[in-house]
Amino acid sequence: MSTARPPVPAPQEPIEPQELLRLGLGAEETCLRADAARNRARLLEAAARLVAERGADGLTMEAVAVAANVGKGTVFRRFGDRTGLLSALLDHSERKLQTAFLTGPPPLGPGAPPAERLRAFGAAVLRRGVEELDLQLAAEADAGRRFVHPARRVLHQHVTLLLREAVPDADCELLAHTLMAQLDAALIHHLTRQCGMPLARLEAAWGDLVDRVTATGRAPDAVAAAGSGDGAAPAQAAGAAGAADADDLG
């Protein structure tokens, strides 16, 4: 006996595209002089190089000062402490990602169907997650602030907007949280470093998930070929086909 599908709740507040760039930064950030902005960018570039070379644990205010050829006091005045520096690094990365999906070329940017944009978005976030994994884990917000962090809300709102275009009858706000869970830094760490899964497998799984959610679909053989890290899926498919042939012969 089938049951009626519960009504989808209306969103509490309308989400407008222009809200996506509001990361909650202070007024000081928008009033930087051109030279101060260049100096800040130079410090962030030096910090990013250090994270790439040594990991987030090797990032110190002193090391950034040496790498950028400035006094240590300059780094402290700009970022306050190491936590502030880590947050600024992530913000710099978030801004680049936002620029790409808000104004960049399709399929990540505007101009492609919503399902294609969702696929491209997840692939971009996964690639960034692998490249900046130590940094993202080090700056991870605690459980009480994780889902209200401005950067997290920006990404969630973007996914929600695309889902509303692709599946308007769904509870897109909750569905966006479900999709975003597959892009979580802690999960990426577990899958890539602890389980040894290649990035290509994660990207294929994301594309398959988007296709199933939006009912767009791709060729199953292509998804299986890209997503199987150990050949188990093709082997299982071959075994099932062999069993079916045996039944037919019997």
Coordinates of C-alpha atoms in Angstrom, one line a residue:
M1 CA 0.0 0.0 0.0
S2 CA 1.5 3.3 -1.1
T3 CA 1.5 6.3 1.1
A4 CA 1.2 9.9 -0.1
R5 CA 4.4 11.8 -0.4
P6 CA 4.7 14.4 2.4
P7 CA 4.5 18.0 1.2
V8 CA 7.8 19.7 0.6
P9 CA 8.2 22.6 3.0
A10 CA 8.7 26.0 1.5
P11 CA 12.1 27.6 2.2
Q12 CA 12.0 29.9 5.3
E13 CA 13.8 32.7 3.5
P14 CA 14.3 33.3 -0.3
I15 CA 17.8 32.8 -1.4
E16 CA 19.0 35.2 -4.0
P17 CA 22.1 34.7 -6.2
Q18 CA 23.6 37.9 -5.0
E19 CA 23.8 36.6 -1.5
L20 CA 26.4 34.1 -2.5
L21 CA 29.3 36.5 -2.1
R22 CA 28.5 37.6 1.4
L23 CA 31.0 35.8 3.5
G24 CA 30.6 38.0 6.5
L25 CA 33.9 39.8 6.2
G26 CA 34.4 43.0 8.1
A27 CA 34.4 46.5 6.6
E28 CA 38.1 46.7 7.0
E29 CA 38.5 43.9 4.4
T30 CA 36.7 45.9 1.7
C31 CA 38.7 49.1 2.4
L32 CA 42.2 47.8 1.9
R33 CA 44.4 50.2 0.0
A34 CA 45.8 48.7 -3.3
D35 CA 49.3 48.3 -1.8
A36 CA 48.0 46.7 1.4
A37 CA 45.9 44.3 -0.7
R38 CA 49.0 43.4 -2.8
N39 CA 51.0 42.8 0.4
R40 CA 48.2 40.6 1.9
A41 CA 48.1 38.6 -1.3
R42 CA 51.9 38.1 -1.2
L43 CA 51.6 36.8 2.4
L44 CA 48.9 34.4 1.4
E45 CA 50.8 33.1 -1.6
A46 CA 53.8 32.5 0.7
A47 CA 51.6 30.7 3.2
A48 CA 50.0 28.6 0.5
R49 CA 53.4 27.5 -0.7
L50 CA 54.4 26.5 2.8
V51 CA 51.3 24.5 3.2
A52 CA 51.9 22.7 -0.1
E53 CA 55.5 22.0 0.9
R54 CA 55.2 21.2 4.6
G55 CA 51.5 20.6 5.3
A56 CA 49.3 22.7 7.5
D57 CA 51.2 21.6 10.6
G58 CA 54.3 23.3 9.3
L59 CA 52.7 26.6 8.8
T60 CA 53.9 29.2 11.4
M61 CA 53.7 33.0 11.4
E62 CA 57.5 33.1 11.5
A63 CA 57.9 30.8 8.5
V64 CA 55.4 33.0 6.5
A65 CA 57.4 36.1 7.4
V66 CA 60.6 34.6 6.2
A67 CA 59.1 33.2 3.0
A68 CA 57.5 36.6 2.2
N69 CA 60.6 38.5 3.2
V70 CA 58.8 40.7 5.8
G71 CA 58.9 41.2 9.5
K72 CA 57.1 38.8 11.8
G73 CA 55.1 41.7 13.2
T74 CA 53.7 42.4 9.7
V75 CA 52.1 38.9 9.6
F76 CA 50.7 39.2 13.1
R77 CA 49.2 42.7 12.3
R78 CA 47.6 41.4 9.1
F79 CA 46.1 38.1 10.4
G80 CA 46.2 38.3 14.2
D81 CA 47.3 34.7 14.9
R82 CA 47.8 31.3 13.1
T83 CA 44.1 30.6 13.2
G84 CA 43.4 33.9 11.5
L85 CA 46.0 33.1 8.9
L86 CA 44.4 29.7 8.2
S87 CA 41.0 31.3 7.9
A88 CA 42.4 33.9 5.4
L89 CA 44.0 31.1 3.3
L90 CA 40.7 29.3 3.1
D91 CA 38.8 32.5 2.3
H92 CA 41.2 33.2 -0.5
S93 CA 40.5 29.8 -1.9
E94 CA 36.8 30.2 -1.4
R95 CA 36.8 33.4 -3.3
K96 CA 38.4 31.8 -6.3
L97 CA 35.9 29.0 -6.3
Q98 CA 33.0 31.4 -6.0
T99 CA 34.3 33.5 -8.9
A100 CA 34.4 30.3 -11.0
F101 CA 30.9 29.1 -10.3
L102 CA 29.3 32.6 -10.3
T103 CA 30.9 34.2 -13.3
G104 CA 33.3 31.7 -14.8
P105 CA 32.7 29.7 -18.0
P106 CA 30.3 26.8 -18.1
P107 CA 29.8 24.1 -17.1
L108 CA 30.9 25.3 -13.7
G109 CA 29.8 28.8 -14.3
P110 CA 26.4 30.1 -15.7
G111 CA 25.2 28.9 -19.1
A112 CA 25.0 25.1 -18.7
P113 CA 22.0 23.0 -17.5
P114 CA 21.7 22.7 -13.7
A115 CA 22.7 19.0 -13.6
E116 CA 25.9 19.7 -15.6
R117 CA 26.7 22.6 -13.3
L118 CA 26.2 20.4 -10.2
R119 CA 28.6 17.8 -11.7
A120 CA 31.2 20.4 -12.4
F121 CA 30.8 22.0 -9.0
G122 CA 31.3 18.7 -7.1
A123 CA 34.3 17.8 -9.2
A124 CA 35.9 21.3 -8.5
V125 CA 35.2 21.0 -4.8
L126 CA 36.7 17.5 -4.7
R127 CA 39.8 18.6 -6.6
R128 CA 40.3 21.5 -4.3
G129 CA 39.7 19.3 -1.3
V130 CA 42.4 16.9 -2.3
E131 CA 44.9 19.7 -3.0
E132 CA 44.1 21.6 0.2
L133 CA 43.2 18.8 2.5
D134 CA 45.6 19.5 5.3
L135 CA 44.6 23.2 5.3
Q136 CA 40.8 22.4 5.3
L137 CA 41.1 19.9 8.1
A138 CA 43.2 22.3 10.2
A139 CA 40.7 25.1 9.8
E140 CA 37.6 22.9 10.2
A141 CA 35.0 24.7 12.3
D142 CA 33.7 22.9 15.4
A143 CA 30.4 21.1 15.3
G144 CA 28.4 24.0 16.6
R145 CA 29.6 26.4 13.9
R146 CA 30.2 24.0 11.0
F147 CA 27.0 24.4 9.1
V148 CA 26.6 28.2 9.8
H149 CA 30.1 29.1 8.7
P150 CA 29.7 31.8 5.9
A151 CA 31.7 29.8 3.4
R152 CA 29.8 26.6 4.0
R153 CA 26.5 28.5 3.7
V154 CA 27.6 30.0 0.3
L155 CA 28.3 26.5 -1.1
H156 CA 25.1 25.1 0.3
Q157 CA 23.0 27.9 -1.1
H158 CA 24.6 27.5 -4.6
V159 CA 23.7 23.7 -4.6
T160 CA 20.2 24.5 -3.4
L161 CA 19.6 27.0 -6.2
L162 CA 20.8 24.5 -8.8
L163 CA 18.6 21.7 -7.3
R164 CA 15.6 24.0 -7.5
E165 CA 16.2 24.4 -11.2
A166 CA 16.8 20.7 -11.7
V167 CA 14.2 19.1 -9.3
P168 CA 11.8 21.9 -8.3
D169 CA 9.4 19.5 -6.5
A170 CA 12.1 18.2 -4.1
D171 CA 13.0 19.5 -0.6
C172 CA 16.1 21.1 -2.1
E173 CA 17.4 22.6 1.1
L174 CA 17.7 19.2 2.8
L175 CA 18.8 17.5 -0.4
A176 CA 21.6 20.0 -0.8
H177 CA 22.9 19.0 2.7
T178 CA 22.8 15.3 1.5
L179 CA 24.9 16.1 -1.6
M180 CA 27.3 18.3 0.3
A181 CA 28.1 15.5 2.7
Q182 CA 29.9 13.7 -0.1
L183 CA 32.2 16.7 -0.4
D184 CA 33.2 16.9 3.2
A185 CA 36.9 17.3 3.9
A186 CA 36.9 14.6 6.6
L187 CA 35.3 12.1 4.2
I188 CA 37.8 13.0 1.5
H189 CA 40.6 12.4 3.9
H190 CA 39.2 9.0 4.9
L191 CA 38.5 7.9 1.3
T192 CA 41.8 9.1 -0.3
R193 CA 44.4 8.7 2.4
Q194 CA 42.9 5.9 4.6
C195 CA 41.2 3.9 1.9
G196 CA 43.5 4.8 -1.0
M197 CA 40.7 5.7 -3.4
P198 CA 41.8 7.8 -6.4
L199 CA 40.3 11.2 -7.0
A200 CA 38.8 9.9 -10.3
R201 CA 36.7 7.4 -8.4
L202 CA 35.3 10.1 -6.1
E203 CA 34.5 12.4 -9.1
A204 CA 32.7 9.5 -10.9
A205 CA 30.7 8.7 -7.8
W206 CA 29.7 12.4 -7.4
G207 CA 28.5 12.5 -11.1
D208 CA 26.5 9.3 -10.6
L209 CA 24.9 10.7 -7.5
V210 CA 23.9 13.9 -9.3
D211 CA 22.5 11.9 -12.2
R212 CA 20.4 9.8 -9.9
V213 CA 19.1 12.8 -7.9
T214 CA 18.3 14.8 -11.0
A215 CA 17.2 11.8 -13.1
T216 CA 19.4 12.9 -15.9
G217 CA 21.6 9.9 -16.1
R218 CA 24.6 8.9 -18.1
A219 CA 25.7 5.6 -19.7
P220 CA 26.0 3.1 -16.8
D221 CA 29.1 1.5 -18.4
A222 CA 30.9 4.8 -18.4
V223 CA 30.1 5.4 -14.7
A224 CA 31.2 1.9 -13.8
A225 CA 34.5 2.2 -15.8
A226 CA 35.4 5.5 -14.2
G227 CA 34.3 4.7 -10.7
S228 CA 35.6 1.2 -10.0
G229 CA 38.9 1.4 -8.3
D230 CA 39.6 -2.3 -8.2
G231 CA 37.6 -3.7 -11.0
A232 CA 35.0 -5.2 -8.6
A233 CA 32.0 -3.6 -10.3
P234 CA 32.8 -5.0 -13.8
A235 CA 33.6 -8.4 -12.3
Q236 CA 30.2 -8.4 -10.5
A237 CA 28.4 -7.4 -13.6
A238 CA 30.1 -10.1 -15.6
G239 CA 29.3 -12.7 -12.9
A240 CA 25.6 -11.6 -13.0
A241 CA 25.6 -11.9 -16.8
G242 CA 27.1 -15.3 -16.7
A243 CA 24.5 -16.5 -14.2
A244 CA 21.7 -15.2 -16.4
D245 CA 23.2 -17.0 -19.4
A246 CA 23.4 -20.2 -17.4
D247 CA 19.7 -19.9 -16.4
D248 CA 18.8 -19.4 -20.0
L249 CA 20.7 -22.5 -21.0
G250 CA 19.1 -24.5 -18.2

